[in-house]
Coordinates of C-alpha atoms and ligand atoms in Angstrom, one line a residue:
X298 CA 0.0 0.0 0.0
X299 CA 1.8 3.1 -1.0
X300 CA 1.0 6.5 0.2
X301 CA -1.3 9.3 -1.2
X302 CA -3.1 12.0 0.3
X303 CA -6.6 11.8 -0.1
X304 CA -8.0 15.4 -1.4
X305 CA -12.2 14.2 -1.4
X306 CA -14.4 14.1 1.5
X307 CA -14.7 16.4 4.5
X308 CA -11.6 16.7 6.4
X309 CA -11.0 15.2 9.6
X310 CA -8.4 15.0 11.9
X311 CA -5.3 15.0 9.7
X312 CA -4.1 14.2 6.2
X313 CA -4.9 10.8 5.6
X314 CA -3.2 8.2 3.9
X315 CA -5.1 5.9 1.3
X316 CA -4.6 3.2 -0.3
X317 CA -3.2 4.5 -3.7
X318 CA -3.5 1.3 -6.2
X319 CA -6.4 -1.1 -6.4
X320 CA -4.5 -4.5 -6.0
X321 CA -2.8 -3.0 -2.6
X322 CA -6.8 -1.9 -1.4
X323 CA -7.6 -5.7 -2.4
X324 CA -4.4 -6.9 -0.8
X325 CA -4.9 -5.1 2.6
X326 CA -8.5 -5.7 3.0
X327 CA -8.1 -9.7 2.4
X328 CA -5.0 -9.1 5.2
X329 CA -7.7 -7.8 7.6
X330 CA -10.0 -10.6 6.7
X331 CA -7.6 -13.9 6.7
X332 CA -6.3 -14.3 9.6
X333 CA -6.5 -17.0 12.5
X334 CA -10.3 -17.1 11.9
X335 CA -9.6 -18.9 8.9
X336 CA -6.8 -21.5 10.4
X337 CA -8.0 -21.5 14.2
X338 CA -11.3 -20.1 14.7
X339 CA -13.1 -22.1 11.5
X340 CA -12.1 -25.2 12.1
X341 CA -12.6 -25.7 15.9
X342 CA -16.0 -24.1 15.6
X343 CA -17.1 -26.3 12.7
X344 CA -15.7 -29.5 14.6
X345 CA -17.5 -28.4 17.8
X346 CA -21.0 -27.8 16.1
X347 CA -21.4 -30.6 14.3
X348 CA -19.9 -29.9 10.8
X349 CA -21.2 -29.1 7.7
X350 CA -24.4 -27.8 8.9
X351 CA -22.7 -25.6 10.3
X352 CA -20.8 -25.1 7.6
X353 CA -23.7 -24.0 5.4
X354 CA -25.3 -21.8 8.0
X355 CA -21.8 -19.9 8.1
X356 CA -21.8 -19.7 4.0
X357 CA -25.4 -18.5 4.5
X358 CA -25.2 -16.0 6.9
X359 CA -21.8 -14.9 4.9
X360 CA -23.7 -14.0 1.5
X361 CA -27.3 -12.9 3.3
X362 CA -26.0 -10.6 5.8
X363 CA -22.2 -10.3 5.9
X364 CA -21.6 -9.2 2.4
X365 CA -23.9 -6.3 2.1
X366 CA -22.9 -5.4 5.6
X367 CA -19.4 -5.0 4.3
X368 CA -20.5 -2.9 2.0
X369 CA -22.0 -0.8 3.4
X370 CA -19.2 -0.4 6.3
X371 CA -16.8 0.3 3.4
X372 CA -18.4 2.7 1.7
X373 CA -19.8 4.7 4.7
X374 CA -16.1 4.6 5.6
X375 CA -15.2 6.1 2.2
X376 CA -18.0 8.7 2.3
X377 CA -16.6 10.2 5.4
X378 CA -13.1 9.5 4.9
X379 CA -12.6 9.5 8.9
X380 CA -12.9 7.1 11.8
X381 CA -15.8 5.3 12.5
X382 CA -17.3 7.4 15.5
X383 CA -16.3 10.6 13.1
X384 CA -17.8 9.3 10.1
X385 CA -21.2 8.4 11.4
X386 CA -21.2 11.8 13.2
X387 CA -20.7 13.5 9.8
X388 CA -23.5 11.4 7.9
X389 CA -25.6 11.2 10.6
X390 CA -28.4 14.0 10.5
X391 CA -27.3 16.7 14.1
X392 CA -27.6 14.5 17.5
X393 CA -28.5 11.5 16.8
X394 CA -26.3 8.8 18.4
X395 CA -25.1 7.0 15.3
X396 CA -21.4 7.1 16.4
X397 CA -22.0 4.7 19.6
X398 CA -21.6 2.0 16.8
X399 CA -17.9 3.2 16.9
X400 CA -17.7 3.3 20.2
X401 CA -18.9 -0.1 20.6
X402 CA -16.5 -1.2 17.9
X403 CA -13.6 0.2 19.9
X404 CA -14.7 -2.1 22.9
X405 CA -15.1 -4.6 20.1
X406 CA -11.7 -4.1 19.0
X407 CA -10.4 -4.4 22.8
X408 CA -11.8 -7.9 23.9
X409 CA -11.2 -9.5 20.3
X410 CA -7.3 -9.0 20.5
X411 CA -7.5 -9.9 24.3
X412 CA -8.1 -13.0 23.6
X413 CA -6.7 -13.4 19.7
X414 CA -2.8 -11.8 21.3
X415 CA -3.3 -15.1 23.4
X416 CA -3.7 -17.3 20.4
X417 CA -1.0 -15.7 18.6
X418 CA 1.4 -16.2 21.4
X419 CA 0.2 -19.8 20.8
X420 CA 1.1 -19.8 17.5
X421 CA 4.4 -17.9 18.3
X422 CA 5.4 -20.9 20.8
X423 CA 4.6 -23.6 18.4
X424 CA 7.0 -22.1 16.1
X425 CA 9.7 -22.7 18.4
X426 CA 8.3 -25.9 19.6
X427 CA 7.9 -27.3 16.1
X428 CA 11.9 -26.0 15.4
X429 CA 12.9 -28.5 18.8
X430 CA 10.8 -31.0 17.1
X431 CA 9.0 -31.6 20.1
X432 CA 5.7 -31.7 19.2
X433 CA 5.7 -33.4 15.9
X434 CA 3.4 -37.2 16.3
X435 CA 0.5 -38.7 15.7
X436 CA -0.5 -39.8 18.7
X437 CA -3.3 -37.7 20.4
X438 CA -1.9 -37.9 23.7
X439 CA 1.5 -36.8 22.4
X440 CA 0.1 -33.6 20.8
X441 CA -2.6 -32.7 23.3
X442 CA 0.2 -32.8 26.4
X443 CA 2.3 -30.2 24.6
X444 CA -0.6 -28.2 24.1
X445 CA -1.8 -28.1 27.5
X446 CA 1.6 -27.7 28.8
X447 CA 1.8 -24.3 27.1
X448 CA -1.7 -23.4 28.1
X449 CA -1.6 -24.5 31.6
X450 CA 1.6 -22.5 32.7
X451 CA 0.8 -18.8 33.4
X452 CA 4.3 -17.6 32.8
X453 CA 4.9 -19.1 29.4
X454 CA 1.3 -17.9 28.3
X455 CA 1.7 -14.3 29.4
X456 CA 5.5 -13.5 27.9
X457 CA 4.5 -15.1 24.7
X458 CA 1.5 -12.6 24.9
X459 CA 3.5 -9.9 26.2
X460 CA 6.1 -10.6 23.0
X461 CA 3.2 -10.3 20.4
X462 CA 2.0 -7.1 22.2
X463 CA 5.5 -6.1 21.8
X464 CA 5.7 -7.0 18.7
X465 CA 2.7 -5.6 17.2
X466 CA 3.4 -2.3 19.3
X467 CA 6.4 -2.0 17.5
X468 CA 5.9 -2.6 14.0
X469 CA 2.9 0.4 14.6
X470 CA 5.4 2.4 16.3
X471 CA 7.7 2.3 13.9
X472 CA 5.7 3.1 11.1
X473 CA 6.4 -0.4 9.1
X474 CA 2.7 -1.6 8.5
X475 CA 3.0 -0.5 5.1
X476 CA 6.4 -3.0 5.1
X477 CA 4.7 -5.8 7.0
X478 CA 1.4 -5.5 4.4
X479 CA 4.1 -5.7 1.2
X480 CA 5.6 -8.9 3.2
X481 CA 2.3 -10.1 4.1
X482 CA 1.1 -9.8 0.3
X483 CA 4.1 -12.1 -1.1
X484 CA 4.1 -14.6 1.9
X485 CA 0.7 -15.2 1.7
X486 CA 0.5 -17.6 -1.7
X487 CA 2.9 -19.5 0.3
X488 CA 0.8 -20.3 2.9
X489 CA -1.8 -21.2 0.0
X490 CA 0.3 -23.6 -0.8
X491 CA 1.2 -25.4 2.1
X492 CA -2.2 -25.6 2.8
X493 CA -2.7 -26.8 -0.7
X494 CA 0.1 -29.8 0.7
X495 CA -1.7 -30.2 4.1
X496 CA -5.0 -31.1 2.2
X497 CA -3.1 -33.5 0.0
X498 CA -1.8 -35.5 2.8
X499 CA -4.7 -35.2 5.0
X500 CA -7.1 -36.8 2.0
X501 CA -4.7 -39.5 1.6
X502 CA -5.1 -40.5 5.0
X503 CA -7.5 -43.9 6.0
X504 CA -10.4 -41.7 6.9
X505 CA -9.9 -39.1 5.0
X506 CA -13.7 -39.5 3.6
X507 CA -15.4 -39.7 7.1
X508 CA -13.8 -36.4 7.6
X509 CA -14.8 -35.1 4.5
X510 CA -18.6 -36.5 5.0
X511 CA -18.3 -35.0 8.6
X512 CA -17.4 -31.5 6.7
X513 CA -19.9 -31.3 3.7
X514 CA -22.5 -33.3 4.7
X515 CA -25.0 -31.5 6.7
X516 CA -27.0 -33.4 9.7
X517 CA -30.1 -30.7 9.9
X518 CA -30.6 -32.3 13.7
X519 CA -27.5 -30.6 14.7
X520 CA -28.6 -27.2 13.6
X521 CA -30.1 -25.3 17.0
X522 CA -30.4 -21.8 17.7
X523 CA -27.3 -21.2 19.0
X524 CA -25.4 -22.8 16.4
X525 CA -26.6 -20.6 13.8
X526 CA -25.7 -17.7 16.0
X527 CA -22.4 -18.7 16.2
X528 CA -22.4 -19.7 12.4
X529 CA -23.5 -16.4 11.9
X530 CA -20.7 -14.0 14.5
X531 CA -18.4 -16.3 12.6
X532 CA -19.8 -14.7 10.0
X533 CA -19.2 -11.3 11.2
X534 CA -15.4 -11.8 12.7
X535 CA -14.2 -13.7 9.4
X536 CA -15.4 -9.9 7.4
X537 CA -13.8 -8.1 10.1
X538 CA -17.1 -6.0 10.3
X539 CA -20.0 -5.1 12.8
X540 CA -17.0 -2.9 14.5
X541 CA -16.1 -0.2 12.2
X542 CA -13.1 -1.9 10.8
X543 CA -14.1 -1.7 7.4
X544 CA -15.0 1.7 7.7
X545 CA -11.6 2.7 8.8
X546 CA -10.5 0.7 5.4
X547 CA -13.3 2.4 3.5
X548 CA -11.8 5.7 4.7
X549 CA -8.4 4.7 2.8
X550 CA -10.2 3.2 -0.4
X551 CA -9.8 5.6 -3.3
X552 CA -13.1 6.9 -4.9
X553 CA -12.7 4.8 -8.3
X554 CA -12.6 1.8 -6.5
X555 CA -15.0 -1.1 -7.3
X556 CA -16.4 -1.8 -3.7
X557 CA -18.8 -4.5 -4.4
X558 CA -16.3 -6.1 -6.5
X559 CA -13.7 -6.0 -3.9
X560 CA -15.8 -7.1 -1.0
X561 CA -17.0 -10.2 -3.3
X562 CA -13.4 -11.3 -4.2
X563 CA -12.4 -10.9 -0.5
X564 CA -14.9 -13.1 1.0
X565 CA -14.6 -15.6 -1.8
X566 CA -10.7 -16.0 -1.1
X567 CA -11.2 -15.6 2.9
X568 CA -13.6 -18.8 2.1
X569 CA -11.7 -20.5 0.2
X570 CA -9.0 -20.1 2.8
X571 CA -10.9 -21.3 5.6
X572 CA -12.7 -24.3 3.5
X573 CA -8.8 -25.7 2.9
X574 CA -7.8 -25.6 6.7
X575 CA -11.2 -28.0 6.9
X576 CA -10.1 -29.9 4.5
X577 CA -6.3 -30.1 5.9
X578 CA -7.6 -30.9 9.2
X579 CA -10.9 -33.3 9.9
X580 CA -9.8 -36.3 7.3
X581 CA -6.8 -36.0 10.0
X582 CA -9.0 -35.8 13.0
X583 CA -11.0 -38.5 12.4
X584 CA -7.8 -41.3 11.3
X585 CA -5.7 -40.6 14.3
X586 CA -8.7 -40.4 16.5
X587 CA -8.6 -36.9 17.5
X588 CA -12.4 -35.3 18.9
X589 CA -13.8 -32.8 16.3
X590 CA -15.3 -31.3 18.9
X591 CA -11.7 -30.4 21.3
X592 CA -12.3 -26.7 20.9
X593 CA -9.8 -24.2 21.0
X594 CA -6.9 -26.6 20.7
X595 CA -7.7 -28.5 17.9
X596 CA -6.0 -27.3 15.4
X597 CA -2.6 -27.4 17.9
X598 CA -3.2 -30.6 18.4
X599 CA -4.2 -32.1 15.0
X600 CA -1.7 -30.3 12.6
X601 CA 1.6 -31.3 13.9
X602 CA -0.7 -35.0 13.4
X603 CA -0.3 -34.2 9.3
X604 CA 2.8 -32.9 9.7
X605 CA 4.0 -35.6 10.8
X606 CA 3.1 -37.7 7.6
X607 CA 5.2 -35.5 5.8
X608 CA 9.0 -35.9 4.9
X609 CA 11.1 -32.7 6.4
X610 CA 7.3 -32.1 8.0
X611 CA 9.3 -30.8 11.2
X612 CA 10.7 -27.9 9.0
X613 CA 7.6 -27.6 7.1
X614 CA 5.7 -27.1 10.6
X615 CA 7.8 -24.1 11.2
X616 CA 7.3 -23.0 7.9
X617 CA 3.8 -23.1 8.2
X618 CA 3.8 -21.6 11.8
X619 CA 5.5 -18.9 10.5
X620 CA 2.9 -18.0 8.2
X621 CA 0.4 -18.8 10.2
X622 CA 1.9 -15.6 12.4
X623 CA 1.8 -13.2 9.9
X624 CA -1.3 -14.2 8.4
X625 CA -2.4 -13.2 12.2
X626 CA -0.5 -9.9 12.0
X627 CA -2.0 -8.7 9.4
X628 CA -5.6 -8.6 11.2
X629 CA -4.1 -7.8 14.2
X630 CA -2.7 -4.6 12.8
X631 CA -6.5 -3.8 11.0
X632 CA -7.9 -4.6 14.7
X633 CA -5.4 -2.2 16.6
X634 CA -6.4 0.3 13.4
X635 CA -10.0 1.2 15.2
X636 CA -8.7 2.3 19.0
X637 CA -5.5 3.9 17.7
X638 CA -7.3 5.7 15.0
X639 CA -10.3 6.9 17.3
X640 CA -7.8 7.9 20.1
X641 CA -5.6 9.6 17.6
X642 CA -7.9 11.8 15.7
X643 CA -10.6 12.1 18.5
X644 CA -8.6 12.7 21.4
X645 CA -5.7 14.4 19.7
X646 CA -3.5 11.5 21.1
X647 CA -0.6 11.7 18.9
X648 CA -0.3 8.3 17.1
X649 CA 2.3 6.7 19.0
X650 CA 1.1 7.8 22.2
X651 CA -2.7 5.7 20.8
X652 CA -0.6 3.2 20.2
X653 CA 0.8 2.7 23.8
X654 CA -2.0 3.6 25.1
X655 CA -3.9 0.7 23.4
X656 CA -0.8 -1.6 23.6
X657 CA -1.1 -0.6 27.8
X658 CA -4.3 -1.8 28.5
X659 CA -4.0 -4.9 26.2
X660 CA -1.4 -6.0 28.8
X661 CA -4.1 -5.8 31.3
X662 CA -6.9 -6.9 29.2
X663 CA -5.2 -9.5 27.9
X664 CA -3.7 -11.1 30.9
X665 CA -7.4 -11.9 31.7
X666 CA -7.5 -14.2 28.9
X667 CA -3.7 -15.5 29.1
X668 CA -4.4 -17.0 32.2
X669 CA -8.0 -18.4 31.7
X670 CA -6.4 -21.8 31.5
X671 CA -4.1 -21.7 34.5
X672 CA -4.4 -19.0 37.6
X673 CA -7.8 -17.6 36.4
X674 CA -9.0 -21.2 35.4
X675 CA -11.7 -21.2 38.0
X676 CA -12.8 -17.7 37.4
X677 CA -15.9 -17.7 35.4
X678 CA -18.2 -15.5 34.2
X679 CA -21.9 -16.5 33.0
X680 CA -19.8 -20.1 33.1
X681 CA -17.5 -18.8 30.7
X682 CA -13.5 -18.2 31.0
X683 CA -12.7 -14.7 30.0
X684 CA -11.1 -16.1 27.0
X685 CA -14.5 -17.3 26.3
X686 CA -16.4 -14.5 27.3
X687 CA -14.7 -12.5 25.4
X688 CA -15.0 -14.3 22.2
X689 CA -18.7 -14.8 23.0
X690 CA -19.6 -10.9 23.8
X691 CA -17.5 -10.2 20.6
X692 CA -18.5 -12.3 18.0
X693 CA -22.1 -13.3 18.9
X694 CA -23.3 -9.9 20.9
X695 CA -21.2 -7.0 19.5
X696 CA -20.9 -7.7 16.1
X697 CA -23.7 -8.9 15.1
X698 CA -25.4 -5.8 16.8
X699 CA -23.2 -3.0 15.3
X700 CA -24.4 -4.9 11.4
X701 CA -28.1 -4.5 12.7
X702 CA -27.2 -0.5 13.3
X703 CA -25.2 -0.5 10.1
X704 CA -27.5 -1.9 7.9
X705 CA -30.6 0.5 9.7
X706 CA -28.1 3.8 9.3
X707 CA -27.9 3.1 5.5
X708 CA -31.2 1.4 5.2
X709 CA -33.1 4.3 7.0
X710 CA -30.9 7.0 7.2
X711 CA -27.8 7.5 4.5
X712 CA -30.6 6.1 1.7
X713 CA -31.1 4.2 -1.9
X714 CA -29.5 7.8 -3.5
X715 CA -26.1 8.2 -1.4
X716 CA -25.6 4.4 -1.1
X717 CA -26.4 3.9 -4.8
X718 CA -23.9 6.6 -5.8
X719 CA -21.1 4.9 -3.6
X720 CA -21.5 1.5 -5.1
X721 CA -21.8 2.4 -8.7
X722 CA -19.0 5.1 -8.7
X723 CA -21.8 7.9 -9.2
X724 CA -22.9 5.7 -11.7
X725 CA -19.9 5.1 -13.7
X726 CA -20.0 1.7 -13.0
X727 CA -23.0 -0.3 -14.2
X728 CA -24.1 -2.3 -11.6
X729 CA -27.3 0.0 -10.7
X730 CA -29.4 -3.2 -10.2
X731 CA -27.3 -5.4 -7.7
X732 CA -26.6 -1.8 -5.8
X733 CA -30.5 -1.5 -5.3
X734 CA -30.5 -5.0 -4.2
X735 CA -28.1 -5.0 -2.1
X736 CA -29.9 -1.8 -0.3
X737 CA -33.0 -3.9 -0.2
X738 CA -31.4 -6.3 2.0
X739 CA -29.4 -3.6 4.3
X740 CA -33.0 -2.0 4.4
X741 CA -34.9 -4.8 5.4
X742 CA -33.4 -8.3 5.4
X743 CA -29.9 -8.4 7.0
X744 CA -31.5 -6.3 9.7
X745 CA -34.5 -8.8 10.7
X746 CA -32.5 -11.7 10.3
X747 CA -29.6 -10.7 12.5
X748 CA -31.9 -9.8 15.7
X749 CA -34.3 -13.1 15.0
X750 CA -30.8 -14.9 14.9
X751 CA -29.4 -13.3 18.0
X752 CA -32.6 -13.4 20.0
X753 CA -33.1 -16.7 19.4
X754 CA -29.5 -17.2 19.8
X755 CA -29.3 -15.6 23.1
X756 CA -32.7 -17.6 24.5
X757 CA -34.8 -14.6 24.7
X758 CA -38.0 -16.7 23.5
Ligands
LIG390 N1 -10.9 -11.4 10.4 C1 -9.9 -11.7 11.3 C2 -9.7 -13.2 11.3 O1 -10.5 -14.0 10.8 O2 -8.7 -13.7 11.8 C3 -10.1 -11.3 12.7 C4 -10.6 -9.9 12.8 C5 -9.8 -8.8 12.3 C6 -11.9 -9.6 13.4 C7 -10.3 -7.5 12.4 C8 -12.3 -8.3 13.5 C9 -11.5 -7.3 13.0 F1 -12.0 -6.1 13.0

């Protein structure tokens, strides 16, 4: 992403960088998007409810309600050209309290990379684990004690967090994003790849089809209320929106950009991502008698498993690990985007002090969740370790509440004209008819599905 200074759109706070070519817009919104949702978070949910039903709720809830929402996050953002409690101030008619959705995204933004540092660190770790070698087998036992060995000791889990706080502090601190997003950008088809490998050698594997039945073939008995409400905040955390994250990238999207077009090819490669690490992982699962259903540590404990089929696997595991990292940078860096941004240019912070500012309560935040599997293990909330909670109030409360208020603020508010104009190009595109559609389902459809979803979900009848 190179730099250029935006001249359109109402200026606030200071110059703003955009994004200056369309491949590095494309490139840094999929970075955003793919992530350890795709390799962690996909694969542990699916396995834990029930497989490919879930599967297809996710796809559904993806296309009904998570694509236009990312539209219309990305080009409110783009509109305003600001942060996301700036830009709904500015397109909001006087006093009315649009801009809490920002607000809300920022707390968002807090709990999500509580817990996600923590399964970073994780990742971190195994990279040096896989380099002693220690963790590559097959054996379930094998696999699961190393992960729980990590988990379970509060000192290892919080300097591994601490080091990606670090970490992540610094590369914002020292201004190489734009350095990480160009690495991240040519690193990237090499994790394609090796997930390419991984499902190879997981489908040649004895059971590779009862993992593949357990993936794409849907058991409607398994599909309850709350599953499709966690299909659907998977929904919501894969896109990165509900949270004003996409707006802040809307704000650095040029004004000839294609936005439906991008938002499409983004969610069809963030799929496509996540539908390999299935594929890479349950044929494996179910030949060396792993449980689908083992949670967060499933994909710890089942891909040193294929790795191990593998000649030089040990190396390969590191290789992957690696990747797996910045994969998880990437969306780390769009997630620390929304406090810094809303600190910086709404509380005249200057951008470094933001960024410690944010980095500073992560540490304390975040120790909450580092430790939810050793000292705080018998701290619960609702029945629910602050790792979980966290994920929980994120992903199935927060996000799926700040699309509702999306979708209502241009369904009710911004309206057909402004929203039209943004998706066509002011009509240079020709795409008049899906850009009504899509406002049809903002207007009424992503909005009533969501809160039946979520009140359902949640057990309120
Ligand atoms: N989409 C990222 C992933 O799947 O790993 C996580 C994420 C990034 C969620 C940015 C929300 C967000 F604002």
């Amino acid at each position: 992403m190179n730099e250029k200074t935006s001249t359109a759109g109402p200026k606030l706070g200071l110059a703003r960088a955009g994004f200056s070519s369309g491949f590095g817009v494309l490139a840094a919104t999929l970075g955003s998007a793919v992530g350890l949702g795709n390799i962690w978070k996909f694969p542990y949910l699916t396995g834990a409810n029930g497989g490919a039903g879930f599967l297809l709720v996710y796809v559904l809830a993806t296309l009904l309600v998570g694509l236009p929402v990312m539209m219309a996050e990305i080009s409110l953002g783009r509109a305003a050209k600001a942060n996301p409690i700036s830009t709904l101030q500015a397109l909001a008619p006087k006093r009315q309290p649009w801009w809490l959705i920002g607000v809300a995204g920022m707390l968002a933004a807090f709990l999500i990379l509580s817990f996600y540092s923590e399964v970073v660190a994780w990742v971190f770790a195994y990279v040096f684990k896989a380099m002693r070698g220690s963790i590559l087998s097959s054996d379930p036992q094998v696999t699961e004690a190393a992960f729980n060995a990590l988990i379970s000791d509060p000192l290892q889990s919080l300097l591994w967090q601490w080091g990606v706080l670090v970490f992540i502090g610094g590369i914002l601190l020292l201004g190489v994003t734009k350095g990480i997003e160009a690495m991240t950008k040519k690193l990237m088809p090499i994790l394609f790849l090796l997930l390419l490998l991984l499902c190879a050698v997981s489908l040649s594997l004895d059971k590779a089809l009862q993992g593949l039945a357990f993936l794409f073939q849907p058991d409607f008995s398994k599909i309850t209320a709350s599953v499709v409400l966690t299909a659907m905040g998977l929904a919501f955390f894969k896109l990165s929106i509900g949270m004003g994250t996409m707006m802040t990238y809307g704000s650095y999207f040029r004004d000839d950009q294609n936005i439906p077009l991008t938002t499409v090819r983004v969610m069809s490669a963030d799929l496509c991502i996540s539908m390999l690490a299935g594929i890479a992982i349950f044929p494996a699962v179910f030949t060396f008698g792993f449980a689908p259903a083992a949670g967060p540590a499933l994909v710890f404990i089942t891909i040193p498993a294929v790795f191990s089929q593998i000649p030089m696997g040990q190396w390969l595991m590191v290789v992957f690990f690696v990747l797996a990292a910045i994969a998880a940078t990437g969306a780390m860096l769009s997630l620390m985007e929304v406090p810094v941004v809303i600190l910086h240019e709404r509380l005249g912070l200057s951008r470094p002090k933001a960024t410690l500012l944010t980095i500073g309560l992560l540490v304390v935040l975040g120790a909450s969740c580092a430790l939810s599997n050793s000292a705080l293990a018998d701290f619960k909330l609702f029945g629910m370790s602050m790792f979980d909670l966290f994920d929980f109030v994120s992903s199935n409360i927060i996000l799926p509440a700040g699309g509702i208020f999306i979708a209502l603020f241009v369904g009710w508010v911004w309206g057909v004209d402004k929203f039209s104009r943004s998706l066509t190009n002011h009509g240079q595109l020709h795409n008049q008819k899906l850009a009504q559609a899509v406002f049809f389902l903002l207007r009424y459809v992503s909005p009533a599905l969501i809160l039946v979803v979520m009140l359902k979900g949640l057990k309120f009848f």
